[in-house]
Amino acid sequence: MTVVQIPPPPLPVRDKSATRALSPMLTRLAEERATGVLVREHGTLYLAEGRVVHAESPFAPGLDVLLTAHGTLAATAWQRAADRTAGPLHAAELLLASGLLPAGALELCHLDALYDAGYFALAPSSAPGRFRYDSGPRLGPLPSVPVVALERETLRRRLLLHRLWPDPAADSAPLIRADPAAGPAAAPVAPRQRAVLDRVDGVRTATQIARNLGRQAFHTLVDVRRLVAAGHVAPRPAAPVPPPPPPVTDPDIALLKRLRDALEAL
Amino acid sequence: MPGIDECLLEAMRLPGARGAALVDWTSGLALGTVGEAPGGDHETTAAEAAELARMAAEHGAFAAQADDGQPPVEDLIVSNHDSYHLLRFVDTSFDSSVFLHLWLGREEGNLALARIRLGEMAARLVLG
């Protein structure tokens, strides 16, 4: 028997001729090598001399989650470092200096977390971002990323998701198992996708599954879009809006009058 | 304890090494690059190598029998008439999907030596 499968689309390569910037403000901050904190709707970027040194987003698990979820670092060890420092980046630097973790592992995890949170921080937003000049962020021992590089990687990631499955609904909605009859019969599920599929329960969203697995959120979006494309998973349809109460067109005037009379007679 | 750049520079000291990169195979992002890349473009090379690595990692035919949490595949070797490409999966204790990619000239390169050394470097990168 021959199994014919449609090959997945290739990973996109950045179009270097494209000058499309995600935000003019970001381009300006990079040009002036700004130092400070850029707060956007879905996340925050910490810039030092025009380079991103740290990023946070409520949608992406932080370095702490990535490091402690699989026992790379004991949660108490992270907590001790976090208690002694001003923020997660400084806690990571303290861990690096203390030698508790290998430099390569920490650098790798730091970059993973930075690109992951950066992807969500640069997501289209309904409100403009605010930049606060602040001498707090500084170039430290952990790797930093030029603003332009983060911007281009974010665009490339959007394109990758779009090519896997063009509907972004599954990125943010609670996920449900798709009706097997509706999808292609028994499309294979890769081991990493299996772990995601096992956590699809009609309540969790893709980014909540990522946190539960201690995985990068963008990686989970990739797995979810592949699972949606293969017919295993679907975004839960929005709950139907309850019908409005029927308009009262015929108040019982006689009853109301009797009620008023009775009240007045008390 | 080496960081990413030190690890890549060490890989470049292997005989015949032309270029090296640390690549995430889910996103296709190069987290670090050093030396040359085929066609002069590390980004394109990273995206294409990531595609190959993902195919190998996700297809059951190539996975080890025992599923003990290690990457399903250890390394990939691609040879052509003038060079070798060696892709070594990095086994991290946290969740990640990265590999080291070493591009070797075929005349000067020693594939067996490079394979052993790259495995050692991948382990040192994350284990110290």
Coordinates of C-alpha atoms in Angstrom, one line a residue:
Chain A
M1 CA 0.0 0.0 0.0
T2 CA 1.3 3.4 -0.8
V3 CA 0.6 6.2 1.6
V4 CA 0.6 9.5 -0.2
Q5 CA 0.9 12.5 2.0
I6 CA 1.0 16.1 1.1
P7 CA 4.4 17.4 2.2
P8 CA 4.2 20.3 4.7
P9 CA 5.0 23.7 3.4
P10 CA 8.7 24.6 3.6
L11 CA 9.9 26.9 6.4
P12 CA 9.8 30.4 5.1
V13 CA 13.0 32.4 4.5
R14 CA 12.9 36.1 5.2
D15 CA 12.4 38.3 2.3
K16 CA 15.3 40.7 2.7
S17 CA 14.0 43.1 0.2
A18 CA 10.9 43.7 2.4
T19 CA 11.3 46.8 4.3
R20 CA 7.9 46.5 6.0
A21 CA 8.5 47.3 9.7
L22 CA 6.1 46.1 12.4
S23 CA 6.1 49.4 14.1
P24 CA 7.6 52.8 13.1
M25 CA 8.3 53.4 16.8
L26 CA 10.5 50.3 17.0
T27 CA 12.5 51.4 13.9
R28 CA 13.1 54.8 15.5
L29 CA 14.1 53.2 18.8
A30 CA 16.6 51.0 17.0
E31 CA 18.0 53.9 15.1
E32 CA 18.6 56.0 18.1
R33 CA 19.9 53.0 20.1
A34 CA 17.4 53.7 22.8
T35 CA 17.5 52.2 26.3
G36 CA 14.2 51.7 28.1
V37 CA 11.0 49.6 28.2
L38 CA 8.5 49.3 25.4
V39 CA 5.1 48.2 26.7
R40 CA 2.7 46.9 24.1
E41 CA -0.7 45.3 24.4
H42 CA 0.5 41.7 24.4
G43 CA 3.9 42.0 25.9
T44 CA 6.9 44.1 26.9
L45 CA 10.4 44.5 25.4
Y46 CA 13.4 45.7 27.4
L47 CA 15.9 47.5 25.2
A48 CA 19.5 48.4 25.9
E49 CA 21.3 50.5 23.3
G50 CA 18.7 49.5 20.7
R51 CA 19.0 45.8 21.4
V52 CA 16.4 43.6 23.0
V53 CA 17.8 42.2 26.2
H54 CA 14.6 40.7 27.6
A55 CA 11.0 40.2 26.6
E56 CA 7.9 39.2 28.5
S57 CA 4.4 38.3 27.5
P58 CA 1.5 36.8 29.4
F59 CA 1.1 34.4 26.5
A60 CA 4.6 33.0 26.6
P61 CA 6.1 31.0 29.5
G62 CA 9.0 32.8 31.0
L63 CA 12.5 31.6 31.5
D64 CA 11.5 30.4 35.0
V65 CA 8.8 28.1 33.5
L66 CA 11.0 26.7 30.8
L67 CA 13.8 26.0 33.3
T68 CA 11.8 24.5 36.1
A69 CA 9.1 22.6 34.2
H70 CA 11.3 19.7 33.4
G71 CA 13.6 19.9 36.4
T72 CA 16.5 21.6 34.7
L73 CA 16.5 23.9 37.7
A74 CA 14.8 23.4 41.0
A75 CA 11.9 25.8 41.6
T76 CA 13.4 26.8 44.9
A77 CA 16.7 27.7 43.2
W78 CA 14.9 30.0 40.8
Q79 CA 12.9 31.5 43.6
R80 CA 16.1 32.2 45.6
A81 CA 17.7 34.0 42.6
A82 CA 14.5 35.9 41.9
D83 CA 14.2 37.1 45.5
R84 CA 17.6 38.6 45.4
T85 CA 17.3 40.4 42.1
A86 CA 15.1 43.0 40.4
G87 CA 13.6 40.9 37.6
P88 CA 13.8 37.6 35.7
L89 CA 16.7 38.8 33.5
H90 CA 18.8 39.6 36.5
A91 CA 17.8 36.4 38.2
A92 CA 19.1 34.6 35.1
E93 CA 22.4 36.5 35.2
L94 CA 22.8 35.6 38.9
L95 CA 22.3 31.9 38.0
L96 CA 24.9 32.3 35.2
A97 CA 27.4 33.8 37.6
S98 CA 26.7 31.2 40.3
G99 CA 27.5 28.4 37.9
L100 CA 24.2 26.6 38.8
L101 CA 23.5 26.1 35.1
P102 CA 25.8 25.5 32.1
A103 CA 26.2 28.8 30.2
G104 CA 25.1 27.1 26.9
A105 CA 21.9 25.9 28.4
L106 CA 21.1 29.2 30.0
E107 CA 21.9 31.2 26.8
L108 CA 19.8 28.9 24.7
C109 CA 16.8 29.0 27.1
H110 CA 17.2 32.8 27.4
L111 CA 17.1 33.2 23.6
D112 CA 14.2 30.8 23.3
A113 CA 12.2 32.8 25.8
L114 CA 13.2 36.2 24.3
Y115 CA 12.1 35.3 20.7
D116 CA 9.0 33.6 22.1
A117 CA 7.7 36.5 24.2
G118 CA 8.9 38.9 21.5
Y119 CA 6.6 37.2 19.0
F120 CA 3.6 38.0 21.1
A121 CA 4.8 41.5 22.2
L122 CA 5.0 42.5 18.5
A123 CA 1.6 41.0 17.6
P124 CA -0.8 43.4 16.0
S125 CA -2.5 45.4 18.8
S126 CA -5.5 47.7 19.1
A127 CA -3.6 50.2 21.2
P128 CA -0.3 52.0 20.4
G129 CA 2.7 50.9 22.4
R130 CA 4.3 53.2 25.0
F131 CA 8.0 53.6 25.4
R132 CA 9.6 54.7 28.7
Y133 CA 13.2 55.8 28.6
D134 CA 14.8 54.0 31.5
S135 CA 18.4 53.3 32.3
G136 CA 17.5 50.0 33.9
P137 CA 18.0 47.6 31.0
R138 CA 21.6 47.1 30.1
L139 CA 23.7 44.8 28.0
G140 CA 24.7 41.9 30.2
P141 CA 26.5 38.6 29.9
L142 CA 23.4 36.9 28.3
P143 CA 23.0 37.3 24.6
S144 CA 20.8 40.2 23.2
V145 CA 19.1 40.6 19.9
P146 CA 19.0 43.6 17.6
V147 CA 15.4 45.0 17.5
V148 CA 15.5 44.6 13.7
A149 CA 16.4 40.9 14.0
L150 CA 13.5 40.3 16.4
E151 CA 11.1 42.2 14.1
R152 CA 12.2 40.2 11.1
E153 CA 12.0 36.9 12.9
T154 CA 8.5 37.7 14.2
L155 CA 7.4 38.4 10.6
R156 CA 8.9 35.2 9.5
R157 CA 7.1 33.3 12.2
R158 CA 3.8 34.8 11.3
L159 CA 4.4 33.7 7.7
L160 CA 5.3 30.2 8.9
L161 CA 2.0 29.9 10.8
H162 CA 0.0 31.3 7.9
R163 CA 1.5 28.7 5.5
L164 CA 0.8 25.8 7.9
W165 CA -2.9 26.8 8.3
P166 CA -4.1 30.3 7.3
D167 CA -6.8 30.6 10.0
P168 CA -5.4 32.2 13.3
A169 CA -8.5 31.3 15.3
A170 CA -6.8 28.3 16.9
D171 CA -4.0 30.5 18.3
S172 CA -6.2 32.0 21.0
A173 CA -9.5 30.0 21.3
P174 CA -10.0 27.1 23.7
L175 CA -9.2 23.9 21.7
I176 CA -11.4 20.9 21.1
R177 CA -10.8 17.5 19.5
A178 CA -12.1 17.7 16.0
D179 CA -14.7 15.3 14.8
P180 CA -12.7 12.4 13.4
A181 CA -15.3 11.8 10.7
A182 CA -14.8 15.3 9.3
G183 CA -11.1 15.2 9.0
P184 CA -8.8 13.1 6.9
A185 CA -8.6 9.5 8.2
A186 CA -6.0 8.9 10.8
A187 CA -3.4 11.5 9.7
P188 CA -0.2 10.6 11.7
V189 CA 0.6 12.7 14.8
A190 CA 4.3 13.3 15.6
P191 CA 5.4 12.6 19.2
R192 CA 5.7 16.3 20.1
Q193 CA 2.3 17.0 18.7
R194 CA 0.9 14.0 20.6
A195 CA 1.8 15.7 23.9
V196 CA -0.2 18.8 22.7
L197 CA -3.1 16.8 21.5
D198 CA -3.3 14.9 24.8
R199 CA -3.9 18.2 26.6
V200 CA -6.7 19.5 24.3
D201 CA -9.7 19.4 26.6
G202 CA -12.1 22.0 25.4
V203 CA -10.9 24.5 27.9
R204 CA -7.2 25.2 27.4
T205 CA -5.9 27.5 24.7
A206 CA -2.7 26.8 22.8
T207 CA -0.6 29.1 25.0
Q208 CA -2.1 27.5 28.2
I209 CA -1.0 24.1 26.8
A210 CA 2.5 25.5 26.2
R211 CA 2.7 26.6 29.8
N212 CA 1.4 23.3 31.0
L213 CA 4.1 21.5 29.0
G214 CA 6.8 24.0 29.8
R215 CA 7.3 24.6 26.1
Q216 CA 7.7 27.7 24.1
A217 CA 4.3 29.2 23.1
F218 CA 5.2 29.7 19.5
H219 CA 6.3 26.1 19.1
T220 CA 3.0 25.1 20.5
L221 CA 1.2 27.4 18.0
V222 CA 3.1 25.6 15.2
D223 CA 2.0 22.2 16.6
V224 CA -1.6 23.3 17.0
R225 CA -1.8 24.7 13.5
R226 CA -0.4 21.5 12.1
L227 CA -3.0 19.5 14.2
V228 CA -5.8 21.8 12.9
A229 CA -4.5 21.3 9.3
A230 CA -4.5 17.6 9.8
G231 CA -8.1 17.6 11.2
H232 CA -7.3 16.5 14.7
V233 CA -8.0 19.8 16.5
A234 CA -10.3 22.8 16.1
P235 CA -10.9 26.0 17.9
R236 CA -14.0 25.8 20.1
P237 CA -16.8 27.7 18.5
A238 CA -17.8 30.8 20.5
A239 CA -20.7 30.1 22.8
P240 CA -24.0 31.2 21.1
V241 CA -25.3 34.5 22.4
P242 CA -28.4 33.9 24.6
P243 CA -31.5 35.2 22.9
P244 CA -32.6 38.6 24.2
P245 CA -35.6 38.5 26.6
P246 CA -38.8 38.8 24.6
P247 CA -40.0 42.4 24.4
V248 CA -42.9 43.2 26.6
T249 CA -45.5 44.6 24.3
D250 CA -48.6 43.8 26.2
P251 CA -48.4 44.8 29.8
D252 CA -51.4 43.7 31.7
I253 CA -52.7 47.2 32.5
A254 CA -55.7 45.9 34.5
L255 CA -53.5 43.7 36.7
L256 CA -51.1 46.6 37.4
K257 CA -54.0 48.9 38.3
R258 CA -55.4 46.4 40.8
L259 CA -52.0 45.9 42.3
R260 CA -51.6 49.7 42.7
D261 CA -55.0 50.0 44.3
A262 CA -54.3 47.2 46.7
L263 CA -51.0 48.8 47.7
E264 CA -52.6 52.2 48.2
A265 CA -55.3 50.6 50.3
L266 CA -52.8 49.2 52.8
Chain B
M1 CA 31.6 26.1 30.6
P2 CA 31.1 27.1 27.0
G3 CA 28.3 29.3 25.7
I4 CA 26.8 29.1 22.3
D5 CA 29.5 31.1 20.5
E6 CA 32.3 29.3 22.1
C7 CA 30.7 26.0 21.1
L8 CA 30.4 27.1 17.5
L9 CA 34.0 28.4 17.4
E10 CA 35.2 25.1 18.7
A11 CA 33.4 23.3 15.9
M12 CA 35.1 25.6 13.5
R13 CA 38.5 24.3 14.6
L14 CA 37.7 20.9 13.2
P15 CA 39.7 20.2 10.0
G16 CA 37.8 21.3 6.9
A17 CA 35.1 23.2 8.8
R18 CA 33.5 25.9 6.7
G19 CA 30.6 27.0 8.8
A20 CA 28.6 26.1 11.9
A21 CA 25.2 27.1 13.3
L22 CA 22.9 26.3 16.2
V23 CA 19.4 26.0 14.7
D24 CA 15.9 25.6 16.1
W25 CA 14.1 23.1 14.0
T26 CA 10.6 24.1 14.9
S27 CA 10.9 27.7 13.8
G28 CA 13.9 27.4 11.5
L29 CA 15.7 30.2 13.4
A30 CA 19.5 30.2 13.7
L31 CA 20.3 31.0 17.3
G32 CA 24.0 31.4 16.5
T33 CA 26.1 31.2 13.4
V34 CA 29.9 31.3 12.6
G35 CA 31.9 31.0 9.4
E36 CA 30.4 30.6 6.0
A37 CA 27.1 29.2 4.8
P38 CA 26.3 27.5 1.5
G39 CA 25.2 30.3 -0.9
G40 CA 26.5 32.8 1.7
D41 CA 23.2 32.9 3.6
H42 CA 23.0 31.5 7.1
E43 CA 19.2 32.2 7.4
T44 CA 18.3 30.2 4.3
T45 CA 20.6 27.4 5.3
A46 CA 19.1 27.3 8.8
A47 CA 15.5 27.2 7.4
E48 CA 16.4 24.4 5.0
A49 CA 18.4 22.4 7.5
A50 CA 15.6 22.7 10.0
E51 CA 13.2 21.3 7.5
L52 CA 15.4 18.2 7.1
A53 CA 15.9 17.8 10.8
R54 CA 12.2 18.0 11.5
M55 CA 11.4 15.4 8.9
A56 CA 13.9 13.0 10.5
A57 CA 12.8 13.8 14.0
E58 CA 9.1 13.3 13.4
H59 CA 9.1 10.2 11.2
G60 CA 8.9 7.1 13.3
A61 CA 11.0 5.1 10.9
F62 CA 14.2 6.9 12.1
A63 CA 13.5 7.0 15.8
A64 CA 15.3 4.8 18.3
Q65 CA 13.3 1.9 19.6
A66 CA 13.3 3.0 23.3
D67 CA 11.5 6.2 23.9
D68 CA 13.5 7.5 26.9
G69 CA 12.9 11.2 26.5
Q70 CA 16.1 11.7 24.4
P71 CA 15.8 13.2 20.9
P72 CA 14.5 10.4 18.6
V73 CA 17.5 10.9 16.2
E74 CA 21.1 11.5 17.2
D75 CA 22.5 13.0 14.0
L76 CA 22.0 13.3 10.3
I77 CA 24.7 13.2 7.6
V78 CA 24.3 14.6 4.1
S79 CA 27.2 14.3 1.7
N80 CA 27.7 15.8 -1.7
H81 CA 30.7 15.8 -4.1
D82 CA 32.5 18.6 -2.3
S83 CA 31.2 18.8 1.2
Y84 CA 29.5 17.1 4.2
H85 CA 26.7 18.4 6.3
L86 CA 26.5 17.1 9.8
L87 CA 23.4 17.8 11.9
R88 CA 23.6 16.9 15.6
F89 CA 20.5 17.0 17.8
V90 CA 21.1 18.6 21.2
D91 CA 19.6 16.8 24.1
T92 CA 18.5 19.5 26.6
S93 CA 17.0 18.9 30.0
F94 CA 14.4 21.7 29.2
D95 CA 12.0 21.6 26.3
S96 CA 13.7 22.7 23.1
S97 CA 14.2 21.6 19.5
V98 CA 17.7 22.5 18.5
F99 CA 20.6 21.0 16.6
L100 CA 24.2 21.9 15.7
H101 CA 24.9 22.1 12.0
L102 CA 28.4 21.8 10.8
W103 CA 29.4 22.3 7.2
L104 CA 32.7 20.5 6.3
G105 CA 34.8 20.6 3.1
R106 CA 35.1 17.1 1.8
E107 CA 38.8 17.2 0.9
E108 CA 40.0 18.3 4.3
G109 CA 37.1 17.1 6.5
N110 CA 37.2 13.9 8.6
L111 CA 33.6 12.9 8.9
A112 CA 34.2 10.3 11.6
L113 CA 36.2 12.6 13.8
A114 CA 33.7 15.5 13.2
R115 CA 30.8 13.3 14.2
I116 CA 32.4 12.3 17.5
R117 CA 33.5 15.8 18.3
L118 CA 30.2 17.4 17.5
G119 CA 28.5 15.0 19.8
E120 CA 30.8 15.9 22.6
M121 CA 30.3 19.6 21.9
A122 CA 26.5 19.2 21.9
A123 CA 26.7 17.5 25.3
R124 CA 29.0 20.1 26.8
L125 CA 26.9 23.0 25.5
V126 CA 24.0 22.0 27.7
L127 CA 25.6 19.9 30.4
G128 CA 28.7 22.1 31.1

